[in-house]
XYZ file of C-alpha atoms in Angstrom:
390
model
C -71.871 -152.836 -90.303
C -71.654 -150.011 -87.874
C -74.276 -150.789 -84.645
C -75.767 -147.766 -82.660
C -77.402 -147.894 -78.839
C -80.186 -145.710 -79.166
C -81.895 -144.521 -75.468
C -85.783 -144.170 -75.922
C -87.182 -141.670 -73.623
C -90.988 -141.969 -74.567
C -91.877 -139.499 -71.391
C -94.950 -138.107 -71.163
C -98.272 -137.291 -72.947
C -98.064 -137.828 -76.699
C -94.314 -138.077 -76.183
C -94.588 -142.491 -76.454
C -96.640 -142.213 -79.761
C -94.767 -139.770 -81.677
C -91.400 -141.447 -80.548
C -92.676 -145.166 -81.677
C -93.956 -143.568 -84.955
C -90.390 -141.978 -85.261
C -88.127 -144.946 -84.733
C -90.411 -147.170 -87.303
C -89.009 -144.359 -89.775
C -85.219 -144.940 -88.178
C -85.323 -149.047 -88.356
C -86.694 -148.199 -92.010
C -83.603 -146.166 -92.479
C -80.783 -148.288 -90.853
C -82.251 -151.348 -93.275
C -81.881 -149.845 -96.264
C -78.502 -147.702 -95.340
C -76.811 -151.004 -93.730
C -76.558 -150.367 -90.128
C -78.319 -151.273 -87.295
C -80.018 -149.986 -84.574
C -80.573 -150.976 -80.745
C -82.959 -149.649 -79.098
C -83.425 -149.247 -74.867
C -86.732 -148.058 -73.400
C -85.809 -145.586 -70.338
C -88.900 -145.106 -67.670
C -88.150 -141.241 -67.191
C -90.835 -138.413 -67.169
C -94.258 -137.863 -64.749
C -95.239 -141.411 -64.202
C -91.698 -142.414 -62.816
C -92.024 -138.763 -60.796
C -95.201 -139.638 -59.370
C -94.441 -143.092 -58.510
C -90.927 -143.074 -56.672
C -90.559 -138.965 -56.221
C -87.170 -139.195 -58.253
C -86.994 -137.843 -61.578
C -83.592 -138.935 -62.123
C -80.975 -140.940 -60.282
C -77.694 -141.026 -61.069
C -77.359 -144.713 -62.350
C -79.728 -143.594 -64.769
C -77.100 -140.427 -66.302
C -74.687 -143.557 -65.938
C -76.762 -146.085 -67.837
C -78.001 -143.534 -70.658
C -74.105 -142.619 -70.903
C -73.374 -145.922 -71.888
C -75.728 -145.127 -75.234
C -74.844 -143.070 -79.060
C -78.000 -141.078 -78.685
C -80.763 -140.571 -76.843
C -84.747 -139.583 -78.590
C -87.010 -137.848 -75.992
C -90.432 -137.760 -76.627
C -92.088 -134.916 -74.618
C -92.337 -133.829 -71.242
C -95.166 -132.444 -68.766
C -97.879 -133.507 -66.946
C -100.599 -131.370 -65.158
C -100.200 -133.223 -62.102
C -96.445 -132.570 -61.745
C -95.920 -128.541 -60.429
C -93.731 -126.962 -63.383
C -89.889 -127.191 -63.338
C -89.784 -130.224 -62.054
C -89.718 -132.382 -64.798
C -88.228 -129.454 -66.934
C -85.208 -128.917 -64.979
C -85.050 -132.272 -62.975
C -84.712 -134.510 -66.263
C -84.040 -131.942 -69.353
C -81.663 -129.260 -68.100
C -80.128 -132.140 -66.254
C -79.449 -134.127 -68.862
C -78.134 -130.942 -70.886
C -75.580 -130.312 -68.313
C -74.639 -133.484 -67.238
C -73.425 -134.814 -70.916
C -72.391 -131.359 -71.965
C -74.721 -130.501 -74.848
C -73.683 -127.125 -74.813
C -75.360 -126.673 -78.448
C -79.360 -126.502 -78.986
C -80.187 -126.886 -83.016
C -83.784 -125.792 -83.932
C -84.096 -126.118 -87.925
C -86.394 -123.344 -88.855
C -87.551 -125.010 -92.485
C -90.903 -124.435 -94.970
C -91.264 -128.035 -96.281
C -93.039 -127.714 -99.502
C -96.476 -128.381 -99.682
C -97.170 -127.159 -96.201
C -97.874 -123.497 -95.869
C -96.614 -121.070 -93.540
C -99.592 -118.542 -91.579
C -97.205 -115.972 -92.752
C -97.797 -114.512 -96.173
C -95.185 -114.482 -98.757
C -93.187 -117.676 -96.083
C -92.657 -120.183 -98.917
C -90.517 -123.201 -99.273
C -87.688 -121.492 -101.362
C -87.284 -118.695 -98.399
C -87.399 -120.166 -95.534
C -84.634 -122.925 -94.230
C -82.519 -121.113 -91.647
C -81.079 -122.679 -88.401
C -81.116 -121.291 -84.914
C -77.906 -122.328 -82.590
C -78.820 -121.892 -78.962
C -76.646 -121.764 -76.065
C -78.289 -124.476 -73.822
C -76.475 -124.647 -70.637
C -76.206 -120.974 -69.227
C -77.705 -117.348 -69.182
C -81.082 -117.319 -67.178
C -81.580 -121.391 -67.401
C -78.824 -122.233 -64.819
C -81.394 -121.519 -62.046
C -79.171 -119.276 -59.924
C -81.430 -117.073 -57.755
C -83.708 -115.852 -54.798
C -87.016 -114.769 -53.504
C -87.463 -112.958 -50.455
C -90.617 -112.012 -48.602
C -92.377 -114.228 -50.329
C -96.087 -113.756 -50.601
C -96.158 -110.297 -50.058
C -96.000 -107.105 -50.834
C -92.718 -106.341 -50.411
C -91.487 -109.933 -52.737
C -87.954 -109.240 -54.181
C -87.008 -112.087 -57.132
C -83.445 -112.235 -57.776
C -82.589 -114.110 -60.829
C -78.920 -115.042 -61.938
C -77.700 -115.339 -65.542
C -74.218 -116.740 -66.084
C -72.418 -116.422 -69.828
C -68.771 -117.601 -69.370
C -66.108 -117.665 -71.843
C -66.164 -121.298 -72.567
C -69.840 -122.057 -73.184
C -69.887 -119.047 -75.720
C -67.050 -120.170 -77.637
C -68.169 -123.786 -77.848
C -71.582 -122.582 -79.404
C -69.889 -120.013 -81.805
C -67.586 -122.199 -83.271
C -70.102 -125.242 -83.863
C -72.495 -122.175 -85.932
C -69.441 -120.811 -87.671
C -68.546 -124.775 -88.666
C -72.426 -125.181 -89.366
C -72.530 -121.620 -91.331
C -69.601 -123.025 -93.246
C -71.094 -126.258 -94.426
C -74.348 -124.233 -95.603
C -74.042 -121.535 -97.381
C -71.488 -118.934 -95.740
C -73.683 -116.688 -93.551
C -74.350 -116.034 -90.238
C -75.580 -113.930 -87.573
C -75.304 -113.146 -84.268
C -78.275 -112.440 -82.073
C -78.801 -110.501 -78.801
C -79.576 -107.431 -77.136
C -75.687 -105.731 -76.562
C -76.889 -101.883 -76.354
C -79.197 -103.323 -72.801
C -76.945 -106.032 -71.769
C -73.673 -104.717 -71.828
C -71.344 -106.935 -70.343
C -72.650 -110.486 -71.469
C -73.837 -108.991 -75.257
C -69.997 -107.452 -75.258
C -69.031 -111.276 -74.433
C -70.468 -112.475 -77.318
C -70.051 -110.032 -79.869
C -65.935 -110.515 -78.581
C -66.231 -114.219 -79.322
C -68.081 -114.216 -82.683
C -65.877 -111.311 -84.140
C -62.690 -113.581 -82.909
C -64.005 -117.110 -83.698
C -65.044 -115.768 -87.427
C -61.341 -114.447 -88.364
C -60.773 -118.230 -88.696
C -63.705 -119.148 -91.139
C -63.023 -115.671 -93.470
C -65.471 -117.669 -95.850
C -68.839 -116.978 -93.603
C -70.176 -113.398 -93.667
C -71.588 -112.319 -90.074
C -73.701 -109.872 -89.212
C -75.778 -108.608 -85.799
C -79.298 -108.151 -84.805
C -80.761 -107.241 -82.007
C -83.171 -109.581 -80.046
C -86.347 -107.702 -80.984
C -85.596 -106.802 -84.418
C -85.282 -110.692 -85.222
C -88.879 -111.074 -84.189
C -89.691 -108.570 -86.831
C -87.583 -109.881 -89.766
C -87.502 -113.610 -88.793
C -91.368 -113.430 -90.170
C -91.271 -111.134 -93.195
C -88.082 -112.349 -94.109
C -86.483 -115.636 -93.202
C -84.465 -116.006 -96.324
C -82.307 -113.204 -95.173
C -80.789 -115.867 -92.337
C -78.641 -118.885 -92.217
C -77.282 -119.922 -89.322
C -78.200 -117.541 -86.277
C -76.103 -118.132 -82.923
C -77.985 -116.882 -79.802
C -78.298 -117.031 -76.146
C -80.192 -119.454 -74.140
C -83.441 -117.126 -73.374
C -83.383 -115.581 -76.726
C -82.633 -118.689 -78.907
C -85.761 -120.293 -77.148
C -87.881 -117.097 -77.657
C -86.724 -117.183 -81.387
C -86.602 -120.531 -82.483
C -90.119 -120.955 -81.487
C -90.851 -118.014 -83.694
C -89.686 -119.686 -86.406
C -91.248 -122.811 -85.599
C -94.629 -120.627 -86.253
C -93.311 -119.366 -89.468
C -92.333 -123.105 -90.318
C -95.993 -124.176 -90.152
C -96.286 -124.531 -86.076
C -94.551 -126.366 -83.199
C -96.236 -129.764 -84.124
C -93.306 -129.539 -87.162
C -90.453 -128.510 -85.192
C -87.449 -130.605 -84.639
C -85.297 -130.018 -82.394
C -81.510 -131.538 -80.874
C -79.450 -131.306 -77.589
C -75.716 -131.447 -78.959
C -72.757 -132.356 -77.424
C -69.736 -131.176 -79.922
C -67.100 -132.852 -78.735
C -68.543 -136.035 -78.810
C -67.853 -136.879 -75.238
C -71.524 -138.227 -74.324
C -74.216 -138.813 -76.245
C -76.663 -136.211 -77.248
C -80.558 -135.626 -76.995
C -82.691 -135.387 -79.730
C -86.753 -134.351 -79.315
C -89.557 -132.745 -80.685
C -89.937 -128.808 -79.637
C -93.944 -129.786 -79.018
C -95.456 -130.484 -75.582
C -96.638 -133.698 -73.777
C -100.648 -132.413 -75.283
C -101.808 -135.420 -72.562
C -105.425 -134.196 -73.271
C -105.140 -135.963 -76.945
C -102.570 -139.369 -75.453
C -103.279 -142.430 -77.090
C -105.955 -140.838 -79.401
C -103.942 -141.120 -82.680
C -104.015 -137.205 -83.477
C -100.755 -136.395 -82.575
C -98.339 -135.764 -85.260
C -95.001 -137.320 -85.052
C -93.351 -134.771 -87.996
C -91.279 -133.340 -85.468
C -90.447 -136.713 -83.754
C -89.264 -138.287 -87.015
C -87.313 -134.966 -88.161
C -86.193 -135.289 -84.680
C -84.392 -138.628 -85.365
C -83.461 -138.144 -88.588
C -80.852 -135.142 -87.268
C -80.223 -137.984 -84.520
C -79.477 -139.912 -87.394
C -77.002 -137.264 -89.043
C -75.681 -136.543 -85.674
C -74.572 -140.272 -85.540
C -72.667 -140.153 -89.005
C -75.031 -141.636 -91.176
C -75.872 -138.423 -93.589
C -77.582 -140.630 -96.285
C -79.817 -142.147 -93.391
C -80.920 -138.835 -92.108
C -81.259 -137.025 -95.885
C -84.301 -140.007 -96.712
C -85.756 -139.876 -93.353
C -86.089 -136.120 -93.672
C -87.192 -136.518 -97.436
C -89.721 -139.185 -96.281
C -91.523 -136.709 -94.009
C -91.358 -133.999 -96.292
C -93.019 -136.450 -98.967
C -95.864 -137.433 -96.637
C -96.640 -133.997 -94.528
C -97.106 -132.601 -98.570
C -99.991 -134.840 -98.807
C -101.729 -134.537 -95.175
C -104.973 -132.201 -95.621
C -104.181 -131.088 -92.197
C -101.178 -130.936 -89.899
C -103.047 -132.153 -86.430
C -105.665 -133.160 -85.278
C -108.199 -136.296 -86.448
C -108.102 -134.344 -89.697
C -104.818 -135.452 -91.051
C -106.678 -138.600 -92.176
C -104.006 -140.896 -90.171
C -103.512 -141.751 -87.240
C -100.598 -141.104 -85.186
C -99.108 -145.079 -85.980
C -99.985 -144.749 -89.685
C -98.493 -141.848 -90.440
C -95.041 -143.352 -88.644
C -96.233 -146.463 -90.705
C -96.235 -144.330 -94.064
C -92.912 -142.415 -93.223
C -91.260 -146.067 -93.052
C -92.953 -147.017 -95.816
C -91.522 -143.749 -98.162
C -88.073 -144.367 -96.593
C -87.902 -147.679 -98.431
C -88.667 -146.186 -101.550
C -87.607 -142.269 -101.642
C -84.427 -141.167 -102.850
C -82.089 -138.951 -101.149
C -82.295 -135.366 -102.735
C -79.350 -134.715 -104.617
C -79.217 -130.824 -105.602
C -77.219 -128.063 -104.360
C -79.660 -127.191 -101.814
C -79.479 -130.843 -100.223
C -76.031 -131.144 -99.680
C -76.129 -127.769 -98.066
C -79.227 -128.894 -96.126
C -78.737 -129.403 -91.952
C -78.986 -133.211 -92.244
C -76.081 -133.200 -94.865
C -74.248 -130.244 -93.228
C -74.055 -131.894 -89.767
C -73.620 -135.105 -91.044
C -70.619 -134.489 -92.859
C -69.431 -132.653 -88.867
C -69.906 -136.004 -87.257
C -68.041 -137.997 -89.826
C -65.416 -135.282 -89.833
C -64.674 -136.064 -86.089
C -65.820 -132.826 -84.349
C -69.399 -133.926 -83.327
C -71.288 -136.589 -82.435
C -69.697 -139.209 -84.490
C -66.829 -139.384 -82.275
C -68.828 -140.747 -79.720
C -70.955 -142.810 -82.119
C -67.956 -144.395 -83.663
C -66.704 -145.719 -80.270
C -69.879 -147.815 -79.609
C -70.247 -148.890 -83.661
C -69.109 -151.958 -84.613
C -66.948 -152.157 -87.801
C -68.110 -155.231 -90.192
């Protein structure tokens, strides 16, 4: 029986609900696949802040090493000024166990219907691969003159080499394991030099996969045919600013941000990666039960498929699916369920629902990165070092 240490970053806001609803729907999971799952409690986000002033200490990045995965709830809190939290204990954690890869599913789930007309299940399942360590987010910058008129903001993007390549091969090895397309996003008739950079590493990196078709768009044509037509992507590889401008697009098109999943990947397997829904912390609606933990449990179940276990991660995403088709509404004391129930439900339907089995599962992002972990060139490699054989 292969054992996984899973690090539970509840955090902030709704961030503790959606995350206990989630793992009821990964224990459900590990029972019925036959492994198991042990799971540590970390006390990380605006309480800890507020209480000691750290937000995180460096036997903390050493204890959460020691772990196969870690599930973050949310983060924020009015009373903490912004950045803190986002940089001090997210970006951190990005760069300090590598996860040079962000993967934001952009998927229609059927039954659940997208604001944008002609959006339906059958058109929409794309994925958008984010750079998520450089470009604007490495925080490199000044501000002189400060408060008045005469304020100059300097602010420092980085694209290197490495970092490119890293993310261009995981979409090409993604692309492959879908269904043989993808494109390459930016703005390279503005920004010369770093758009040159990547359109240089995605023309070299794709002579070795001559299977995938790839294209280019520009930044702000994807916001105009991301919407009217998402079936025209696959896998899209982007910078950091742009892949978080984009992917939150499609997480509109998908049906909002309460359904978008989201995962911090490390590729090589060399610490463990960071899996959490795209919403907020929402601390206006904490503890009320009208938070929906969708994107927490979708969340896990890549966590799952990050891990190894495909089959795991193809019921827990089925299991949503099944149960988000049903909800008369996606948020809000009008789904019916509360937040608990609804995780309640999911582990219920995991006991029960089958994994899908048609073409379009096995080329699905739960069965696509799966079979990359067990293959050896993503987070399985780590996962297999702390799994007991039995």
């Amino acid at each position: 029986m292969n054992a996984y240490k899973l690090a539970v970053v509840g955090g902030d806001g709704i961030g503790p609900d959606v995350t206990r609803a989630a793992l009821a729907g990964v224990h459900a999971a590990a029972a019925r696949c036959g492994f198991s799952i042990e799971a540590t409690d970390f006390d990380l986000g605006a309480e800890r802040y507020l209480r000691t002033g750290v937000v995180l200490e460096e036997e903390t990045v050493s204890a959460l090493r020691e772990h196969d995965a870690i599930l973050l709830g949310a983060v924020g809190d009015p009373r903490v000024a912004p950045g803190i939290l986002e940089r001090g204990l997210i970006v951190a954690l990005r760069v300090a166990f590598a996860q040079s890869v962000n993967i934001r599913p952009v998927r229609l789930y059927p039954g659940v219907e997208s604001p944008v007309r002609g959006v339906t299940a059958q058109n929409c399942d794309l994925v958008v691969i984010r750079e998520n360590t450089e470009g604007l987010y490495t925080g490199g910058g000044s501000l002189s003159h400060a408060g008045t008129e005469h304020a100059v903001a300097l602010q420092n993007s980085i694209t290197t080499a490495a970092a490119t390549a890293e993310t261009v091969e995981f979409a090409f090895q993604l692309a492959q394991a879908r269904r043989g397309r993808l494109t390459l996003c930016h703005k390279t008739n503005i920004l010369l030099h770093a758009g040159g950079l990547w359109q240089d590493t995605v023309d070299q990196i794709g002579q070795r996969y001559p299977q995938v078709e790839h294209d280019y768009v520009h930044a702000d044509a994807m916001c105009q045919h991301l919407p009217l037509d998402p079936g025209r992507f696959d896998v899209v590889v982007t910078d950091n600013l742009f892949g978080d401008i984009i992917s939150d697009l499609g997480a509109t098109v998908q049906g909002g941000l309460g359904l978008a999943a989201g995962a911090n990947y490390n590729p090589r397997g060399t610490a463990p990666s960071m899996y959490e829904p795209v919403h907020g912390s929402a601390p206006d609606i904490a503890g009320k039960g009208w938070a929906n933990p969708a994107a927490a449990a979708l969340s896990a179940a890549m966590c799952l498929a990050g891990l190894g276990e495909r089959t795991a991660a193809l019921i827990l995403e089925a299991a949503v699916a099944s149960v988000l088709a049903e909800l008369p509404s996606l948020a809000g004391p009008d789904m019916g369920r509360s937040t608990e129930e609804l995780g309640e439900l999911i582990a219920d339907r995991v006991s029960s629902i089958e994994a899908p089995q048609s073409e379009a599962g096995a080329r699905s992002l739960m069965s696509a990165l799966g079979g990359l972990a067990l293959g050896g060139t993503a987070q399985g490699g780590l996962a297999q070092g702390h799994a007991a054989a039995g």
